Amino acid sequence: MESGGRPTEGALYPFATKVGIERAAEAAAAPRIDAIPFESEHKFMATLNRSADGQMLLVKGAPEVILDHCDRQQAATGPEPLDRDWFVGEGDRLAAQGERVLGPAWLPNPDLRAGSLRPADLPKTLVLLGFVGFMDPPRKEAIDAVQECHGGGIRVTMITGDHKITAAAIAKMLGIGDGRTAVAGTEIEAMNDAALQECVRDVDVFARASPEHKLRLVKAIQANRQIVAMTGDGVNDAPALKKADIGVAMGIKGTEVTKEAAEMILADDNFASISAAVKEGRTVYNNIEKAMLFLLPTNIAQGAVIAIAILFAFTLPITAPQVLWVNMVTSVALGLVISFEPHEADVMTRPPRSIDRPIVTGFGIWRILFVGAALVLYTLVVFFWMKGQGASDQMARTAAVNAITLGQLYYLFNSRYLLDSSLSVRAHLGNPYLWYGIAAVVVLQILFTYAPPLQAVFDTEALPPSVWLWLILGGLAFFLVVEIEKLVIRSTPALKDAATRR
C-alpha cells in the first residue's frame, strides 16, 4: 500500500495487497466451519473459518457487491477507511481491458453463528483486500467462428454473469457489439416484455444475467420471429435451453441436467463447433432441396409420358415395368448422390431462411414443371424418331427408356447448383460419389439394353451403336437447355431475387 492508502501496481498487479495474499493463504489453511455458497443472484461466496486467533470470515465476489459490504480496506499497518471511488475506477479500468474482476474481503472475529449462515447475514463491515483481475483471452477459432456467423446473417448475442464493462470488452474482442453497449440484469428486470423485445433487436451484450433473465431474453428474441440457439452449462441454464429452438449444452463442463434439456451437445465446449454445425445444417437442407428438385421432375416426366400416350391414344413409349426400372434403379442411384454433395463455397455467406419458407418454393415449382416438360419432350422425340426410322416398338421403347435415363443423368449435373453454372469440369470434382453413381447407372443401362435375361423381363431390344451417339447428343442438348434457364434467371434481377428469397 502507498501511504495514501492506494495499492501500488507491479509485482502484485492487479493490486491484490501483500497482506491480502497472506490472508488468502491463511484462509486456505484454516478449517472451514460454515459457508454461504455462491448463488448467481447474490454474486458472492463466503466461508467462516476457524483460525488461531478465533474466527475469520472470507468473502469473494463481484466488485460492486463486495464494495457495498466493505467500510475499510486492508493496508500494511492494518485496516483503514475505504477509498471507494478509487476502487470503483480501477475496477472499471480492469473490466474495460476485458478482465474479469474479483473482489476478496475478510472480517476477523465476525459476530456470526455457525450452522445457519444466509446471504442476508453478510456484514457491511468487511475489510477489502484488493481486486484481482483474470484474463481469459478468446480463442482465435471462436473469433473466426463469430465472424463467419455474422457473414451468414446469424446474430451472436453474449449473455454472461460478468460486469457490464467486462462483458462489453470481451464481446468486442470476439467481434460482438461495439465494446461499450451492454444491458445489465437489473435493467432487464425494469423492462416489460414489449420493451425487452425492442431492446434485443439492437443490443448484443447482456451482463449480470440470472437464469430468469436468460429465459426472458430467449422469449423476447423468439417474439421477433427469430430462431434462437442458446448455449449453457449450468443447472440453472436448463429452462432457457429448453425454451430455445435449439438448446446447446457443453459436453465437458455441462451438467447432466443441462445435457438432458439440450438438443445438441458440444463435445469440445468450443463455439467454433456451433459454426461448423450451422454450416453442416445448411448443407443438409440444401441437399434435401436439391434432391427434391431432382427427383420430382424426373418422376413427373415418367408419369406424364404414359399419361400423354393414353390421352392421345398412341403406343406407350414406356411400359409400366420399364417405369419401375427407371424409378427403382436409375432414380435411386442418382438421387442418393445428391445427399453426399459437399458444402457450397458461399453456404456461410447466405442469409438464413425464413422460418415459414417451404422447402419447395415458387421457384422450385417452376423448376419442377420446366424440367419435367423438357424431359417429356426429349423422351417423346426419341420415341417417335425411332419409330420414324422403322424401329420396332421394343427398340423404340428401349431408346425412350435410355433417353429419359440419360436426361436424368445430365440433369444430375445441372442439379449440383440450383442457379450457378455447371458448365465447367471443376464444378464436378467436389463429390466423388457423383462418378460412382454415374458409373453404376451406365452399367445398369447397358445390362438393361443388352442382357438377354433383362430383355426378356422388360421387353427391350438391343440398340445399334449409332443410336447411342444421338441419345448422348440429345441428353447434352437437354443439359444446355437447363443451363440456359439458369443463366436467364441469374441475369434477371427480379427472377434471381424470387429464386433466392430465403
C-alpha positions as a Python dict, from the first residue, in 0.01 Angstrom:
ca = {
    (1, 'M'): (0, 0, 0),
    (2, 'E'): (109, 354, -68),
    (3, 'S'): (88, 599, 220),
    (4, 'G'): (-228, 744, 69),
    (5, 'G'): (-395, 408, 105),
    (6, 'R'): (-392, 319, -267),
    (7, 'P'): (-239, -10, -371),
    (8, 'T'): (75, 4, -580),
    (9, 'E'): (86, -179, -913),
    (10, 'G'): (376, -400, -1012),
    (11, 'A'): (460, -744, -890),
    (12, 'L'): (127, -766, -714),
    (13, 'Y'): (-73, -648, -1020),
    (14, 'P'): (-366, -621, -1029),
    (15, 'F'): (-326, -474, -680),
    (16, 'A'): (-418, -760, -454),
    (17, 'T'): (-220, -645, -149),
    (18, 'K'): (54, -846, 13),
    (19, 'V'): (-149, -860, 331),
    (20, 'G'): (-447, -969, 127),
    (21, 'I'): (-246, -1252, -26),
    (22, 'E'): (-129, -1358, 319),
    (23, 'R'): (-487, -1360, 446),
    (24, 'A'): (-594, -1572, 148),
    (25, 'A'): (-314, -1821, 221),
    (26, 'E'): (-410, -1825, 586),
    (27, 'A'): (-771, -1893, 494),
    (28, 'A'): (-672, -2180, 269),
    (29, 'A'): (-509, -2350, 567),
    (30, 'A'): (-781, -2266, 819),
    (31, 'P'): (-1059, -2521, 870),
    (32, 'R'): (-1397, -2412, 741),
    (33, 'I'): (-1685, -2431, 983),
    (34, 'D'): (-1966, -2282, 772),
    (35, 'A'): (-2024, -2121, 431),
    (36, 'I'): (-2262, -1911, 227),
    (37, 'P'): (-2242, -2086, -113),
    (38, 'F'): (-2225, -1891, -435),
    (39, 'E'): (-2560, -1814, -597),
    (40, 'S'): (-2591, -1621, -920),
    (41, 'E'): (-2842, -1372, -781),
    (42, 'H'): (-2614, -1279, -486),
    (43, 'K'): (-2284, -1283, -677),
    (44, 'F'): (-2060, -1367, -383),
    (45, 'M'): (-1939, -1660, -175),
    (46, 'A'): (-1836, -1653, 191),
    (47, 'T'): (-1674, -1903, 424),
    (48, 'L'): (-1648, -1889, 802),
    (49, 'N'): (-1312, -2030, 911),
    (50, 'R'): (-1152, -2112, 1245),
    (51, 'S'): (-806, -1966, 1299),
    (52, 'A'): (-558, -1949, 1586),
    (53, 'D'): (-694, -1606, 1681),
    (54, 'G'): (-1058, -1710, 1671),
    (55, 'Q'): (-1283, -1695, 1365),
    (56, 'M'): (-1250, -1515, 1035),
    (57, 'L'): (-1496, -1456, 754),
    (58, 'L'): (-1351, -1480, 400),
    (59, 'V'): (-1557, -1341, 114),
    (60, 'K'): (-1508, -1319, -261),
    (61, 'G'): (-1746, -1192, -527),
    (62, 'A'): (-1847, -926, -774),
    (63, 'P'): (-1664, -598, -700),
    (64, 'E'): (-1981, -390, -668),
    (65, 'V'): (-2131, -638, -421),
    (66, 'I'): (-1813, -661, -214),
    (67, 'L'): (-1772, -282, -207),
    (68, 'D'): (-2129, -247, -79),
    (69, 'H'): (-2033, -466, 218),
    (70, 'C'): (-1696, -303, 294),
    (71, 'D'): (-1625, 5, 503),
    (72, 'R'): (-1246, -39, 522),
    (73, 'Q'): (-952, -150, 310),
    (74, 'Q'): (-654, -354, 418),
    (75, 'A'): (-321, -173, 450),
    (76, 'A'): (18, -296, 568),
    (77, 'T'): (-41, -134, 905),
    (78, 'G'): (-397, -256, 938),
    (79, 'P'): (-745, -160, 816),
    (80, 'E'): (-805, 199, 710),
    (81, 'P'): (-1106, 387, 564),
    (82, 'L'): (-1220, 263, 225),
    (83, 'D'): (-1137, 475, -81),
    (84, 'R'): (-1444, 354, -266),
    (85, 'D'): (-1425, 590, -564),
    (86, 'W'): (-1070, 489, -642),
    (87, 'F'): (-1151, 119, -629),
    (88, 'V'): (-1459, 169, -848),
    (89, 'G'): (-1246, 348, -1108),
    (90, 'E'): (-972, 85, -1100),
    (91, 'G'): (-1226, -194, -1122),
    (92, 'D'): (-1382, -31, -1426),
    (93, 'R'): (-1037, 13, -1581),
    (94, 'L'): (-958, -356, -1544),
    (95, 'A'): (-1302, -452, -1673),
    (96, 'A'): (-1256, -227, -1977),
    (97, 'Q'): (-945, -432, -2062),
    (98, 'G'): (-1160, -742, -2074),
    (99, 'E'): (-1051, -874, -1735),
    (100, 'R'): (-1291, -1048, -1502),
    (101, 'V'): (-1258, -867, -1170),
    (102, 'L'): (-1297, -1044, -836),
    (103, 'G'): (-1313, -863, -503),
    (104, 'P'): (-1178, -1053, -199),
    (105, 'A'): (-1254, -929, 153),
    (106, 'W'): (-1235, -1055, 509),
    (107, 'L'): (-1352, -980, 861),
    (108, 'P'): (-1174, -1105, 1175),
    (109, 'N'): (-1387, -1238, 1458),
    (110, 'P'): (-1726, -1171, 1298),
    (111, 'D'): (-2027, -1191, 1521),
    (112, 'L'): (-2183, -1478, 1323),
    (113, 'R'): (-2334, -1802, 1434),
    (114, 'A'): (-2207, -2109, 1252),
    (115, 'G'): (-2454, -2360, 1115),
    (116, 'S'): (-2716, -2142, 953),
    (117, 'L'): (-2545, -1868, 753),
    (118, 'R'): (-2754, -1696, 486),
    (119, 'P'): (-2675, -1428, 225),
    (120, 'A'): (-2858, -1172, 442),
    (121, 'D'): (-2607, -1241, 721),
    (122, 'L'): (-2316, -1092, 528),
    (123, 'P'): (-2189, -795, 735),
    (124, 'K'): (-2148, -443, 598),
    (125, 'T'): (-1819, -403, 784),
    (126, 'L'): (-1590, -618, 571),
    (127, 'V'): (-1228, -524, 505),
    (128, 'L'): (-1144, -507, 135),
    (129, 'L'): (-824, -695, 46),
    (130, 'G'): (-800, -560, -309),
    (131, 'F'): (-916, -652, -657),
    (132, 'V'): (-793, -937, -872),
    (133, 'G'): (-827, -934, -1250),
    (134, 'F'): (-838, -1253, -1455),
    (135, 'M'): (-781, -1253, -1827),
    (136, 'D'): (-920, -1537, -2037),
    (137, 'P'): (-848, -1430, -2397),
    (138, 'P'): (-1098, -1556, -2655),
    (139, 'R'): (-974, -1837, -2877),
    (140, 'K'): (-885, -1739, -3231),
    (141, 'E'): (-1118, -2006, -3367),
    (142, 'A'): (-1403, -1854, -3163),
    (143, 'I'): (-1333, -1509, -3313),
    (144, 'D'): (-1327, -1660, -3663),
    (145, 'A'): (-1648, -1852, -3593),
    (146, 'V'): (-1829, -1536, -3478),
    (147, 'Q'): (-1714, -1357, -3792),
    (148, 'E'): (-1832, -1650, -4004),
    (149, 'C'): (-2173, -1645, -3832),
    (150, 'H'): (-2208, -1271, -3891),
    (151, 'G'): (-2125, -1326, -4259),
    (152, 'G'): (-2414, -1573, -4278),
    (153, 'G'): (-2665, -1336, -4125),
    (154, 'I'): (-2653, -1500, -3782),
    (155, 'R'): (-2656, -1264, -3484),
    (156, 'V'): (-2437, -1374, -3196),
    (157, 'T'): (-2558, -1245, -2859),
    (158, 'M'): (-2344, -1268, -2546),
    (159, 'I'): (-2526, -1333, -2218),
    (160, 'T'): (-2294, -1351, -1919),
    (161, 'G'): (-2271, -1305, -1545),
    (162, 'D'): (-1973, -1069, -1585),
    (163, 'H'): (-1979, -697, -1513),
    (164, 'K'): (-2121, -477, -1792),
    (165, 'I'): (-1786, -321, -1877),
    (166, 'T'): (-1606, -657, -1878),
    (167, 'A'): (-1878, -817, -2088),
    (168, 'A'): (-1871, -536, -2345),
    (169, 'A'): (-1490, -551, -2368),
    (170, 'I'): (-1474, -929, -2410),
    (171, 'A'): (-1758, -917, -2661),
    (172, 'K'): (-1566, -658, -2861),
    (173, 'M'): (-1266, -893, -2874),
    (174, 'L'): (-1495, -1159, -3018),
    (175, 'G'): (-1642, -919, -3272),
    (176, 'I'): (-1974, -880, -3088),
    (177, 'G'): (-2114, -536, -3018),
    (178, 'D'): (-1931, -203, -3012),
    (179, 'G'): (-1730, -255, -2692),
    (180, 'R'): (-1942, -7, -2495),
    (181, 'T'): (-2310, -104, -2513),
    (182, 'A'): (-2436, -367, -2272),
    (183, 'V'): (-2754, -419, -2072),
    (184, 'A'): (-2734, -540, -1713),
    (185, 'G'): (-2971, -779, -1542),
    (186, 'T'): (-3116, -502, -1326),
    (187, 'E'): (-3209, -314, -1644),
    (188, 'I'): (-3375, -626, -1785),
    (189, 'E'): (-3584, -654, -1469),
    (190, 'A'): (-3702, -296, -1516),
    (191, 'M'): (-3828, -363, -1871),
    (192, 'N'): (-4167, -507, -1958),
    (193, 'D'): (-4190, -770, -2231),
    (194, 'A'): (-4253, -517, -2510),
    (195, 'A'): (-3955, -304, -2409),
    (196, 'L'): (-3730, -608, -2384),
    (197, 'Q'): (-3846, -730, -2724),
    (198, 'E'): (-3743, -393, -2867),
    (199, 'C'): (-3414, -398, -2676),
    (200, 'V'): (-3296, -735, -2810),
    (201, 'R'): (-3328, -605, -3166),
    (202, 'D'): (-3029, -375, -3116),
    (203, 'V'): (-2830, -495, -2814),
    (204, 'D'): (-2598, -795, -2840),
    (205, 'V'): (-2438, -798, -2493),
    (206, 'F'): (-2622, -872, -2167),
    (207, 'A'): (-2435, -876, -1836),
    (208, 'R'): (-2502, -983, -1479),
    (209, 'A'): (-2775, -1206, -1619),
    (210, 'S'): (-2956, -1454, -1398),
    (211, 'P'): (-3131, -1771, -1525),
    (212, 'E'): (-3462, -1581, -1522),
    (213, 'H'): (-3311, -1308, -1738),
    (214, 'K'): (-3182, -1565, -1987),
    (215, 'L'): (-3527, -1719, -2017),
    (216, 'R'): (-3686, -1377, -2078),
    (217, 'L'): (-3423, -1294, -2339),
    (218, 'V'): (-3494, -1618, -2528),
    (219, 'K'): (-3866, -1543, -2529),
    (220, 'A'): (-3808, -1183, -2643),
    (221, 'I'): (-3590, -1288, -2935),
    (222, 'Q'): (-3841, -1554, -3039),
    (223, 'A'): (-4116, -1293, -3026),
    (224, 'N'): (-3926, -1112, -3302),
    (225, 'R'): (-3972, -1421, -3523),
    (226, 'Q'): (-3611, -1531, -3492),
    (227, 'I'): (-3476, -1881, -3438),
    (228, 'V'): (-3283, -1898, -3111),
    (229, 'A'): (-2992, -2129, -3031),
    (230, 'M'): (-2898, -2099, -2663),
    (231, 'T'): (-2581, -2230, -2501),
    (232, 'G'): (-2533, -2316, -2135),
    (233, 'D'): (-2355, -2546, -1892),
    (234, 'G'): (-2518, -2499, -1550),
    (235, 'V'): (-2831, -2648, -1398),
    (236, 'N'): (-2990, -2302, -1392),
    (237, 'D'): (-2945, -2271, -1769),
    (238, 'A'): (-3178, -2565, -1834),
    (239, 'P'): (-3505, -2363, -1859),
    (240, 'A'): (-3357, -2125, -2121),
    (241, 'L'): (-3211, -2417, -2318),
    (242, 'K'): (-3545, -2595, -2309),
    (243, 'K'): (-3731, -2287, -2428),
    (244, 'A'): (-3486, -2208, -2708),
    (245, 'D'): (-3544, -2354, -3053),
    (246, 'I'): (-3205, -2525, -3025),
    (247, 'G'): (-3054, -2583, -2683),
    (248, 'V'): (-2677, -2631, -2690),
    (249, 'A'): (-2510, -2785, -2384),
    (250, 'M'): (-2139, -2808, -2306),
    (251, 'G'): (-2018, -3166, -2321),
    (252, 'I'): (-1721, -3117, -2085),
    (253, 'K'): (-1835, -2857, -1830),
    (254, 'G'): (-2208, -2908, -1876),
    (255, 'T'): (-2420, -3074, -1610),
    (256, 'E'): (-2634, -3377, -1682),
    (257, 'V'): (-2948, -3166, -1634),
    (258, 'T'): (-2828, -2922, -1900),
    (259, 'K'): (-2745, -3202, -2142),
    (260, 'E'): (-3090, -3355, -2092),
    (261, 'A'): (-3255, -3020, -2169),
    (262, 'A'): (-3048, -2955, -2482),
    (263, 'E'): (-3094, -3071, -2840),
    (264, 'M'): (-2723, -3054, -2915),
    (265, 'I'): (-2414, -3119, -2701),
    (266, 'L'): (-2075, -2970, -2785),
    (267, 'A'): (-1821, -3243, -2720),
    (268, 'D'): (-1534, -2992, -2712),
    (269, 'D'): (-1711, -2692, -2548),
    (270, 'N'): (-1592, -2482, -2844),
    (271, 'F'): (-1809, -2213, -3003),
    (272, 'A'): (-1643, -2286, -3338),
    (273, 'S'): (-1824, -2620, -3332),
    (274, 'I'): (-2156, -2434, -3341),
    (275, 'S'): (-2047, -2252, -3656),
    (276, 'A'): (-1943, -2584, -3809),
    (277, 'A'): (-2282, -2733, -3714),
    (278, 'V'): (-2463, -2441, -3879),
    (279, 'K'): (-2258, -2494, -4194),
    (280, 'E'): (-2336, -2864, -4191),
    (281, 'G'): (-2706, -2799, -4129),
    (282, 'R'): (-2731, -2554, -4416),
    (283, 'T'): (-2564, -2805, -4648),
    (284, 'V'): (-2803, -3080, -4539),
    (285, 'Y'): (-3100, -2852, -4607),
    (286, 'N'): (-2956, -2751, -4947),
    (287, 'N'): (-2907, -3117, -5038),
    (288, 'I'): (-3263, -3204, -4939),
    (289, 'E'): (-3387, -2920, -5161),
    (290, 'K'): (-3163, -3036, -5448),
    (291, 'A'): (-3284, -3395, -5408),
    (292, 'M'): (-3648, -3281, -5418),
    (293, 'L'): (-3586, -3072, -5730),
    (294, 'F'): (-3407, -3367, -5889),
    (295, 'L'): (-3650, -3647, -5813),
    (296, 'L'): (-3982, -3468, -5862),
    (297, 'P'): (-3927, -3351, -6224),
    (298, 'T'): (-3799, -3691, -6331),
    (299, 'N'): (-4088, -3875, -6164),
    (300, 'I'): (-4338, -3632, -6313),
    (301, 'A'): (-4182, -3686, -6655),
    (302, 'Q'): (-4218, -4063, -6627),
    (303, 'G'): (-4584, -4038, -6535),
    (304, 'A'): (-4653, -3764, -6791),
    (305, 'V'): (-4512, -3972, -7079),
    (306, 'I'): (-4760, -4251, -7007),
    (307, 'A'): (-5046, -4009, -6941),
    (308, 'I'): (-4988, -3828, -7272),
    (309, 'A'): (-4979, -4159, -7460),
    (310, 'I'): (-5310, -4265, -7307),
    (311, 'L'): (-5466, -3922, -7363),
    (312, 'F'): (-5372, -3910, -7730),
    (313, 'A'): (-5415, -4283, -7788),
    (314, 'F'): (-5072, -4376, -7925),
    (315, 'T'): (-4836, -4660, -7836),
    (316, 'L'): (-4692, -4635, -7487),
    (317, 'P'): (-4334, -4502, -7515),
    (318, 'I'): (-4252, -4666, -7181),
    (319, 'T'): (-4425, -4961, -7021),
    (320, 'A'): (-4508, -4992, -6652),
    (321, 'P'): (-4220, -5239, -6576),
    (322, 'Q'): (-3980, -5003, -6752),
    (323, 'V'): (-4102, -4709, -6543),
    (324, 'L'): (-4045, -4923, -6235),
    (325, 'W'): (-3690, -4994, -6355),
    (326, 'V'): (-3616, -4624, -6400),
    (327, 'N'): (-3768, -4539, -6061),
    (328, 'M'): (-3615, -4816, -5853),
    (329, 'V'): (-3271, -4831, -6012),
    (330, 'T'): (-3180, -4517, -6201),
    (331, 'S'): (-3355, -4251, -5991),
    (332, 'V'): (-3242, -4407, -5664),
    (333, 'A'): (-2879, -4445, -5772),
    (334, 'L'): (-2859, -4086, -5894),
    (335, 'G'): (-3079, -3939, -5621),
    (336, 'L'): (-2853, -4080, -5347),
    (337, 'V'): (-2557, -3897, -5497),
    (338, 'I'): (-2721, -3562, -5414),
    (339, 'S'): (-2717, -3642, -5042),
    (340, 'F'): (-2336, -3651, -5050),
    (341, 'E'): (-2297, -3305, -5203),
    (342, 'P'): (-2022, -3108, -5022),
    (343, 'H'): (-2055, -2756, -4883),
    (344, 'E'): (-2106, -2491, -5147),
    (345, 'A'): (-1848, -2212, -5138),
    (346, 'D'): (-2095, -1942, -5029),
    (347, 'V'): (-2305, -2150, -4790),
    (348, 'M'): (-2198, -1937, -4489),
    (349, 'T'): (-2247, -1604, -4665),
    (350, 'R'): (-2614, -1657, -4746),
    (351, 'P'): (-2879, -1508, -4519),
    (352, 'P'): (-3077, -1751, -4302),
    (353, 'R'): (-3403, -1877, -4448),
    (354, 'S'): (-3733, -1755, -4312),
    (355, 'I'): (-3898, -1978, -4052),
    (356, 'D'): (-4206, -2019, -4277),
    (357, 'R'): (-4016, -2078, -4603),
    (358, 'P'): (-4137, -2403, -4768),
    (359, 'I'): (-3876, -2648, -4889),
    (360, 'V'): (-4029, -2633, -5238),
    (361, 'T'): (-4072, -2264, -5318),
    (362, 'G'): (-4237, -2094, -5615),
    (363, 'F'): (-3905, -2119, -5794),
    (364, 'G'): (-3893, -2489, -5708),
    (365, 'I'): (-4236, -2546, -5860),
    (366, 'W'): (-4125, -2366, -6177),
    (367, 'R'): (-3807, -2577, -6196),
    (368, 'I'): (-4004, -2899, -6148),
    (369, 'L'): (-4254, -2813, -6424),
    (370, 'F'): (-3989, -2677, -6662),
    (371, 'V'): (-3750, -2972, -6631),
    (372, 'G'): (-4036, -3222, -6629),
    (373, 'A'): (-4175, -3078, -6953),
    (374, 'A'): (-3830, -3071, -7118),
    (375, 'L'): (-3766, -3434, -7016),
    (376, 'V'): (-4107, -3544, -7150),
    (377, 'L'): (-4037, -3367, -7479),
    (378, 'Y'): (-3691, -3526, -7509),
    (379, 'T'): (-3830, -3876, -7439),
    (380, 'L'): (-4120, -3844, -7686),
    (381, 'V'): (-3894, -3702, -7958),
    (382, 'V'): (-3661, -4001, -7922),
    (383, 'F'): (-3950, -4250, -7929),
    (384, 'F'): (-4114, -4106, -8242),
    (385, 'W'): (-3776, -4057, -8410),
    (386, 'M'): (-3703, -4427, -8362),
    (387, 'K'): (-4048, -4520, -8489),
    (388, 'G'): (-3984, -4296, -8791),
    (389, 'Q'): (-3665, -4492, -8857),
    (390, 'G'): (-3869, -4812, -8879),
    (391, 'A'): (-3772, -4945, -8537),
    (392, 'S'): (-3994, -5195, -8359),
    (393, 'D'): (-4199, -5092, -8054),
    (394, 'Q'): (-3949, -5277, -7832),
    (395, 'M'): (-3648, -5094, -7977),
    (396, 'A'): (-3824, -4755, -7971),
    (397, 'R'): (-3918, -4809, -7607),
    (398, 'T'): (-3564, -4916, -7522),
    (399, 'A'): (-3436, -4593, -7677),
    (400, 'A'): (-3702, -4391, -7488),
    (401, 'V'): (-3604, -4550, -7154),
    (402, 'N'): (-3239, -4475, -7221),
    (403, 'A'): (-3332, -4121, -7326),
    (404, 'I'): (-3518, -4046, -7004),
    (405, 'T'): (-3232, -4205, -6807),
    (406, 'L'): (-2966, -4002, -6987),
    (407, 'G'): (-3181, -3693, -6931),
    (408, 'Q'): (-3178, -3764, -6557),
    (409, 'L'): (-2805, -3826, -6567),
    (410, 'Y'): (-2738, -3490, -6735),
    (411, 'Y'): (-2986, -3319, -6504),
    (412, 'L'): (-2784, -3452, -6211),
    (413, 'F'): (-2500, -3226, -6329),
    (414, 'N'): (-2745, -2935, -6352),
    (415, 'S'): (-2878, -3005, -6003),
    (416, 'R'): (-2545, -2971, -5827),
    (417, 'Y'): (-2603, -2596, -5839),
    (418, 'L'): (-2958, -2464, -5833),
    (419, 'L'): (-2864, -2139, -6009),
    (420, 'D'): (-2487, -2129, -6056),
    (421, 'S'): (-2342, -2259, -6379),
    (422, 'S'): (-2248, -2626, -6413),
    (423, 'L'): (-2052, -2563, -6735),
    (424, 'S'): (-1708, -2647, -6603),
    (425, 'V'): (-1509, -2958, -6519),
    (426, 'R'): (-1403, -2806, -6187),
    (427, 'A'): (-1767, -2772, -6082),
    (428, 'H'): (-1800, -3151, -6079),
    (429, 'L'): (-1486, -3253, -5889),
    (430, 'G'): (-1610, -3197, -5532),
    (431, 'N'): (-1831, -3505, -5498),
    (432, 'P'): (-1654, -3837, -5565),
    (433, 'Y'): (-1983, -4025, -5529),
    (434, 'L'): (-2109, -3845, -5838),
    (435, 'W'): (-1895, -4057, -6064),
    (436, 'Y'): (-1974, -4377, -5876),
    (437, 'G'): (-2345, -4310, -5929),
    (438, 'I'): (-2296, -4235, -6298),
    (439, 'A'): (-2083, -4549, -6347),
    (440, 'A'): (-2350, -4759, -6175),
    (441, 'V'): (-2625, -4618, -6399),
    (442, 'V'): (-2419, -4671, -6716),
    (443, 'V'): (-2352, -5036, -6625),
    (444, 'L'): (-2717, -5098, -6534),
    (445, 'Q'): (-2846, -4939, -6856),
    (446, 'I'): (-2609, -5148, -7066),
    (447, 'L'): (-2738, -5460, -6892),
    (448, 'F'): (-3096, -5336, -6934),
    (449, 'T'): (-3037, -5289, -7307),
    (450, 'Y'): (-2822, -5588, -7399),
    (451, 'A'): (-2850, -5860, -7131),
    (452, 'P'): (-3092, -6131, -7257),
    (453, 'P'): (-3249, -6200, -6913),
    (454, 'L'): (-3336, -5833, -6867),
    (455, 'Q'): (-3452, -5808, -7227),
    (456, 'A'): (-3698, -6087, -7157),
    (457, 'V'): (-3824, -5928, -6833),
    (458, 'F'): (-3858, -5571, -6960),
    (459, 'D'): (-3934, -5643, -7327),
    (460, 'T'): (-3634, -5449, -7458),
    (461, 'E'): (-3424, -5481, -7770),
    (462, 'A'): (-3058, -5413, -7836),
    (463, 'L'): (-2982, -5067, -7979),
    (464, 'P'): (-2742, -5009, -8269),
    (465, 'P'): (-2426, -4814, -8165),
    (466, 'S'): (-2525, -4518, -8387),
    (467, 'V'): (-2838, -4460, -8175),
    (468, 'W'): (-2625, -4402, -7865),
    (469, 'L'): (-2450, -4110, -8033),
    (470, 'W'): (-2781, -3937, -8096),
    (471, 'L'): (-2904, -4017, -7743),
    (472, 'I'): (-2591, -3864, -7590),
    (473, 'L'): (-2618, -3554, -7809),
    (474, 'G'): (-2986, -3523, -7717),
    (475, 'G'): (-2901, -3551, -7347),
    (476, 'L'): (-2635, -3283, -7390),
    (477, 'A'): (-2893, -3055, -7557),
    (478, 'F'): (-3127, -3115, -7262),
    (479, 'F'): (-2843, -3023, -7023),
    (480, 'L'): (-2778, -2699, -7211),
    (481, 'V'): (-3147, -2606, -7209),
    (482, 'V'): (-3149, -2624, -6827),
    (483, 'E'): (-2824, -2425, -6812),
    (484, 'I'): (-2978, -2156, -7032),
    (485, 'E'): (-3277, -2140, -6796),
    (486, 'K'): (-3037, -2094, -6502),
    (487, 'L'): (-2849, -1824, -6694),
    (488, 'V'): (-3170, -1632, -6769),
    (489, 'I'): (-3269, -1641, -6401),
    (490, 'R'): (-2921, -1532, -6287),
    (491, 'S'): (-2920, -1245, -6537),
    (492, 'T'): (-3265, -1113, -6445),
    (493, 'P'): (-3260, -939, -6103),
    (494, 'A'): (-3631, -987, -6037),
    (495, 'L'): (-3617, -1358, -6122),
    (496, 'K'): (-3296, -1409, -5924),
    (497, 'D'): (-3444, -1238, -5618),
    (498, 'A'): (-3753, -1460, -5641),
    (499, 'A'): (-3540, -1774, -5680),
    (500, 'T'): (-3302, -1692, -5394),
    (501, 'R'): (-3556, -1549, -5150),
    (502, 'R'): (-3484, -1700, -4812),
}
